C-alpha positions as semicolon CSV with decimal commas, in nm:
position;residue;x (nm);y (nm);z (nm)
1;R;25,627;-0,245;3,612
2;F;25,730;-0,397;3,943
3;R;25,391;-0,313;4,091
4;K;25,213;-0,490;3,805
5;E;25,439;-0,793;3,847
6;A;25,368;-0,799;4,219
7;E;24,993;-0,774;4,159
8;A;25,011;-1,053;3,900
9;E;25,207;-1,271;4,143
10;A;24,954;-1,207;4,418
11;E;24,668;-1,300;4,184
12;R;24,851;-1,617;4,083
13;K;24,906;-1,722;4,446
14;A;24,544;-1,647;4,532
15;A;24,430;-1,860;4,240
16;E;24,657;-2,147;4,347
17;S;24,530;-2,124;4,705
18;A;24,169;-2,130;4,592
19;Q;24,241;-2,424;4,365
20;T;24,415;-2,615;4,646
21;L;24,122;-2,565;4,881
22;A;23,871;-2,609;4,601
23;V;23,651;-2,340;4,753
24;P;23,336;-2,322;4,539
25;Q;23,219;-1,980;4,420
26;T;22,855;-2,089;4,421
27;P;22,667;-2,348;4,631
28;N;22,685;-2,709;4,518
29;T;22,321;-2,813;4,501
30;A;22,427;-3,176;4,544
31;D;22,540;-3,090;4,898
32;V;22,287;-2,817;4,980
33;R;21,920;-2,896;5,018
34;N;21,651;-2,631;4,970
35;W;21,900;-2,402;4,800
36;D;21,787;-2,049;4,719
37;T;21,939;-1,707;4,658
38;D;21,983;-1,654;5,033
39;T;22,209;-1,957;5,069
40;I;22,562;-1,849;5,156
41;V;22,896;-2,006;5,072
42;G;23,174;-1,943;5,319
43;T;23,513;-1,812;5,213
44;C;23,709;-1,856;5,537
45;T;24,014;-2,081;5,497
46;Q;24,104;-2,121;5,866
47;L;24,098;-2,483;5,977
48;E;24,043;-2,397;6,343
49;K;23,775;-2,153;6,455
50;S;23,615;-2,111;6,797
51;Y;23,242;-2,151;6,835
52;L;23,041;-1,834;6,888
53;R;22,662;-1,820;6,907
54;L;22,525;-1,621;6,613
55;T;22,344;-1,299;6,702
56;S;22,312;-1,170;6,344
57;A;22,321;-1,295;5,985
58;P;22,632;-1,509;5,919
59;D;22,926;-1,340;5,750
60;P;23,057;-1,556;5,459
61;S;23,411;-1,439;5,532
62;K;23,388;-1,605;5,874
63;V;23,229;-1,928;5,753
64;R;23,434;-2,221;5,622
65;P;23,322;-2,388;5,297
66;L;23,287;-2,764;5,259
67;P;23,644;-2,835;5,132
68;V;23,795;-2,651;5,429
69;L;23,561;-2,828;5,671
70;R;23,676;-3,165;5,537
71;N;24,035;-3,071;5,623
72;T;23,920;-2,948;5,964
73;L;23,758;-3,282;6,043
74;D;24,080;-3,467;5,960
75;L;24,271;-3,228;6,186
76;L;24,031;-3,272;6,478
77;K;24,045;-3,650;6,453
78;R;24,423;-3,637;6,481
79;R;24,409;-3,387;6,768
80;W;24,168;-3,607;6,963
81;V;24,395;-3,910;6,930
82;E;24,705;-3,709;7,022
83;D;24,577;-3,476;7,297
84;S;24,224;-3,588;7,401
85;N;24,142;-3,229;7,503
86;Y;23,763;-3,252;7,505
87;T;23,698;-2,885;7,584
88;Y;23,888;-2,784;7,271
89;I;23,748;-3,066;7,054
90;C;23,387;-3,000;7,154
91;N;23,422;-2,629;7,086
92;Q;23,569;-2,698;6,741
93;F;23,299;-2,950;6,650
94;K;23,023;-2,711;6,753
95;S;23,184;-2,452;6,527
96;M;23,194;-2,703;6,240
97;R;22,829;-2,793;6,291
98;Q;22,738;-2,425;6,286
99;D;22,923;-2,369;5,957
100;L;22,743;-2,667;5,804
101;T;22,406;-2,539;5,925
102;V;22,436;-2,180;5,802
103;Q;22,540;-2,306;5,458
104;R;22,261;-2,567;5,457
105;I;22,513;-2,840;5,378
106;T;22,333;-3,172;5,413
107;N;22,529;-3,469;5,280
108;S;22,722;-3,774;5,397
109;F;22,998;-3,548;5,532
110;T;22,743;-3,377;5,758
111;V;22,651;-3,721;5,892
112;E;23,018;-3,802;5,953
113;V;23,069;-3,481;6,153
114;Y;22,771;-3,549;6,380
115;E;22,859;-3,917;6,422
116;T;23,219;-3,837;6,514
117;H;23,117;-3,570;6,764
118;A;22,857;-3,802;6,916
119;R;23,112;-4,081;6,966
120;I;23,362;-3,847;7,130
121;A;23,084;-3,711;7,355
122;L;22,997;-4,068;7,457
123;E;23,359;-4,142;7,535
124;T;23,373;-3,840;7,768
125;N;23,022;-3,899;7,907
126;D;22,888;-3,569;7,777
127;L;22,530;-3,686;7,731
128;G;22,400;-3,336;7,662
129;E;22,617;-3,292;7,354
130;Y;22,559;-3,653;7,253
131;N;22,183;-3,595;7,261
132;Q;22,209;-3,295;7,032
133;C;22,409;-3,496;6,779
134;Q;22,179;-3,799;6,807
135;T;21,868;-3,591;6,745
136;Q;22,019;-3,433;6,434
137;L;22,142;-3,770;6,310
138;K;21,791;-3,912;6,330
139;Q;21,675;-3,642;6,089
140;L;21,972;-3,692;5,857
141;Y;21,917;-4,069;5,838
142;A;21,549;-4,005;5,761
143;M;21,664;-3,810;5,454
144;G;21,829;-4,125;5,324
145;L;22,186;-4,006;5,383
146;S;22,447;-4,276;5,432
147;G;22,603;-4,333;5,770
148;H;22,600;-4,574;6,064
149;A;22,227;-4,563;6,127
150;M;22,205;-4,902;6,300
151;E;22,489;-4,820;6,538
152;F;22,313;-4,503;6,650
153;L;21,971;-4,667;6,663
154;A;22,124;-4,910;6,914
155;Y;22,262;-4,616;7,116
156;R;21,915;-4,462;7,112
157;I;21,763;-4,776;7,263
158;L;22,035;-4,793;7,528
159;Y;21,972;-4,432;7,618
160;F;21,602;-4,503;7,662
161;L;21,697;-4,789;7,894
162;Y;21,901;-4,542;8,094
163;T;21,616;-4,292;8,126
164;R;21,363;-4,576;8,171
165;N;21,130;-4,397;7,932
166;K;20,892;-4,678;7,843
167;G;20,687;-4,460;7,610
168;D;20,986;-4,373;7,393
169;I;21,109;-4,733;7,398
170;N;20,772;-4,863;7,280
171;A;20,750;-4,593;7,012
172;A;21,099;-4,681;6,886
173;L;21,012;-5,052;6,877
174;A;20,691;-4,986;6,684
175;A;20,881;-4,780;6,426
176;M;21,152;-5,044;6,367
177;T;21,148;-5,267;6,063
178;P;21,226;-5,641;6,090
179;A;21,557;-5,576;5,914
180;E;21,655;-5,311;6,170
181;K;21,578;-5,547;6,457
182;Q;21,810;-5,806;6,300
183;A;22,107;-5,567;6,286
184;P;22,375;-5,693;6,531
185;A;22,404;-5,374;6,738
186;V;22,027;-5,320;6,751
187;G;21,967;-5,685;6,834
188;H;22,214;-5,660;7,121
189;A;22,034;-5,354;7,261
190;L;21,696;-5,528;7,233
191;N;21,833;-5,837;7,409
192;L;21,962;-5,613;7,686
193;R;21,615;-5,460;7,718
194;A;21,459;-5,808;7,737
195;A;21,705;-5,914;8,008
196;M;21,621;-5,605;8,214
197;A;21,247;-5,659;8,171
198;A;21,278;-6,021;8,284
199;G;21,507;-5,939;8,576
200;N;21,769;-6,172;8,428
201;Y;22,077;-6,003;8,571
202;H;22,308;-6,289;8,470
203;R;22,222;-6,238;8,102
204;F;22,224;-5,858;8,139
205;F;22,582;-5,844;8,264
206;K;22,694;-6,100;8,008
207;L;22,553;-5,874;7,734
208;Y;22,715;-5,571;7,897
209;L;23,058;-5,729;7,862
210;A;22,986;-5,803;7,494
211;A;22,847;-5,459;7,401
212;P;22,939;-5,369;7,041
213;N;23,077;-5,035;6,922
214;M;23,056;-4,778;7,205
215;G;22,746;-4,919;7,370
216;A;22,932;-4,990;7,695
217;Y;22,987;-4,616;7,745
218;L;22,611;-4,563;7,755
219;I;22,547;-4,870;7,971
220;D;22,807;-4,741;8,218
221;N;22,560;-4,463;8,303
222;F;22,313;-4,709;8,452
223;I;22,534;-5,008;8,535
224;D;22,540;-4,931;8,910
225;R;22,161;-4,904;8,914
226;E;22,132;-5,249;8,759
227;R;22,393;-5,382;9,001
228;C;22,181;-5,263;9,291
229;A;21,872;-5,425;9,139
230;A;22,062;-5,750;9,082
231;L;22,199;-5,741;9,434
232;Q;21,844;-5,730;9,571
233;R;21,760;-6,050;9,387
234;M;22,084;-6,214;9,491
235;C;22,013;-6,129;9,856
236;K;21,689;-6,325;9,830
237;A;21,837;-6,617;9,639
238;F;22,163;-6,673;9,826
239;R;22,155;-6,727;10,202
240;P;22,314;-6,701;10,444
241;R;22,638;-6,581;10,285
242;L;22,777;-6,536;9,934
243;S;23,141;-6,530;9,830
244;I;23,268;-6,193;9,711
245;A;23,426;-6,373;9,415
246;V;23,080;-6,476;9,293
247;I;22,952;-6,119;9,328
248;V;23,249;-5,988;9,129
249;K;23,175;-6,229;8,846
250;E;22,796;-6,196;8,843
251;L;22,796;-5,816;8,853
252;A;23,072;-5,786;8,589
253;F;23,331;-5,602;8,795
254;A;23,671;-5,579;8,629
255;K;23,856;-5,602;8,961
256;L;23,791;-5,721;9,315
257;D;23,875;-5,378;9,459
258;A;23,606;-5,215;9,242
259;C;23,347;-5,455;9,381
260;K;23,457;-5,393;9,739
261;K;23,435;-5,017;9,684
262;F;23,085;-5,053;9,538
263;L;22,961;-5,263;9,832
264;A;23,126;-5,035;10,086
265;G;22,947;-4,739;9,925
266;L;22,618;-4,914;9,992
267;G;22,713;-4,979;10,354
268;I;22,745;-5,355;10,302
269;A;23,007;-5,525;10,517
270;I;23,250;-5,785;10,380
271;S;23,400;-6,052;10,601
272;D;23,770;-6,023;10,668
273;D;23,897;-6,376;10,621
274;E;24,069;-6,598;10,363
275;R;23,750;-6,623;10,157
276;P;23,571;-6,286;10,188
277;S;23,194;-6,307;10,175
278;V;22,879;-6,105;10,236
279;D;22,594;-6,178;10,476
280;M;22,309;-6,149;10,224
281;K;22,034;-6,110;10,485
282;L;22,209;-5,809;10,635
283;A;22,291;-5,672;10,288
284;Y;21,930;-5,677;10,168
285;P;21,807;-5,354;10,338
286;H;22,112;-5,169;10,203
287;A;22,041;-5,289;9,849
288;I;21,679;-5,167;9,877
289;A;21,786;-4,829;10,013
290;A;22,041;-4,790;9,733
291;M;21,771;-4,811;9,466
292;Q;21,596;-4,501;9,601
293;Q;21,860;-4,276;9,450
294;Y;21,760;-4,400;9,103
295;E;21,394;-4,300;9,125
296;K;21,442;-4,007;8,884
297;V;21,669;-3,934;8,591
298;D;21,754;-3,574;8,507
299;I;21,973;-3,546;8,199
300;K;22,111;-3,219;8,066
301;G;22,022;-3,181;7,703
302;Q;21,755;-3,451;7,694
303;I;21,577;-3,348;7,379
304;Y;21,438;-3,671;7,241
């Protein structure tokens, strides 16, 4: 009798647990595209699970279903705010993405996972992981799934500006609709491109300081290159000397010390007096030499 009661109690608790997690017994075709009899539904209820590359068919008992993954995303968002441990967060997001992929889950939640991971990767300057998310997001948006498509289209343009891939930039421009070009974030990225093409460094750095969303994180990857290019033009325009205060403002440095460190790294001397300045004629060869290091761009994970 006691054994039967214990078994009944165990069944009741299992039923309550399944109800709480709302783990589906069969795939939800509203969330799974191209469903067939081979589509699996995970049964794992662990919120945290390390990423491991699959070497065989996925085991449903080790795959988290959609309701559990929703709870996992909430947990990871809190962990990132509290701890900012990117190694852990990246590993967990890759594991989430894998669980979504093996179950063929393709919905707005899938978009949210990739968008969140991409933003965190941008914040930590992990362009390889960002690229993987961005490429997948492009496909998800093409399916008509809701998300922040214009935000990530703007990031895509900024990334092309970083790699200086004119072919991809032109292809992206040709594919854009008039409505997309009018979106605030996209319009900002296109204005930045126009400023670079025209050599208008004053407008470029003004736009840099007003970058929407997380665009500044991407621009930071090529901001020093554009500072060197701007410095070349300034060396021609301002003779014989230029106040360091003007350089700080024009090149959008947050602090004077950051500007001094940048110039010192180029081998450019700054006068040691009450109003520090730079001899622009002497600085010009250093500005030219500095641009040589930006002849090529080699990005891990560049898969556009």
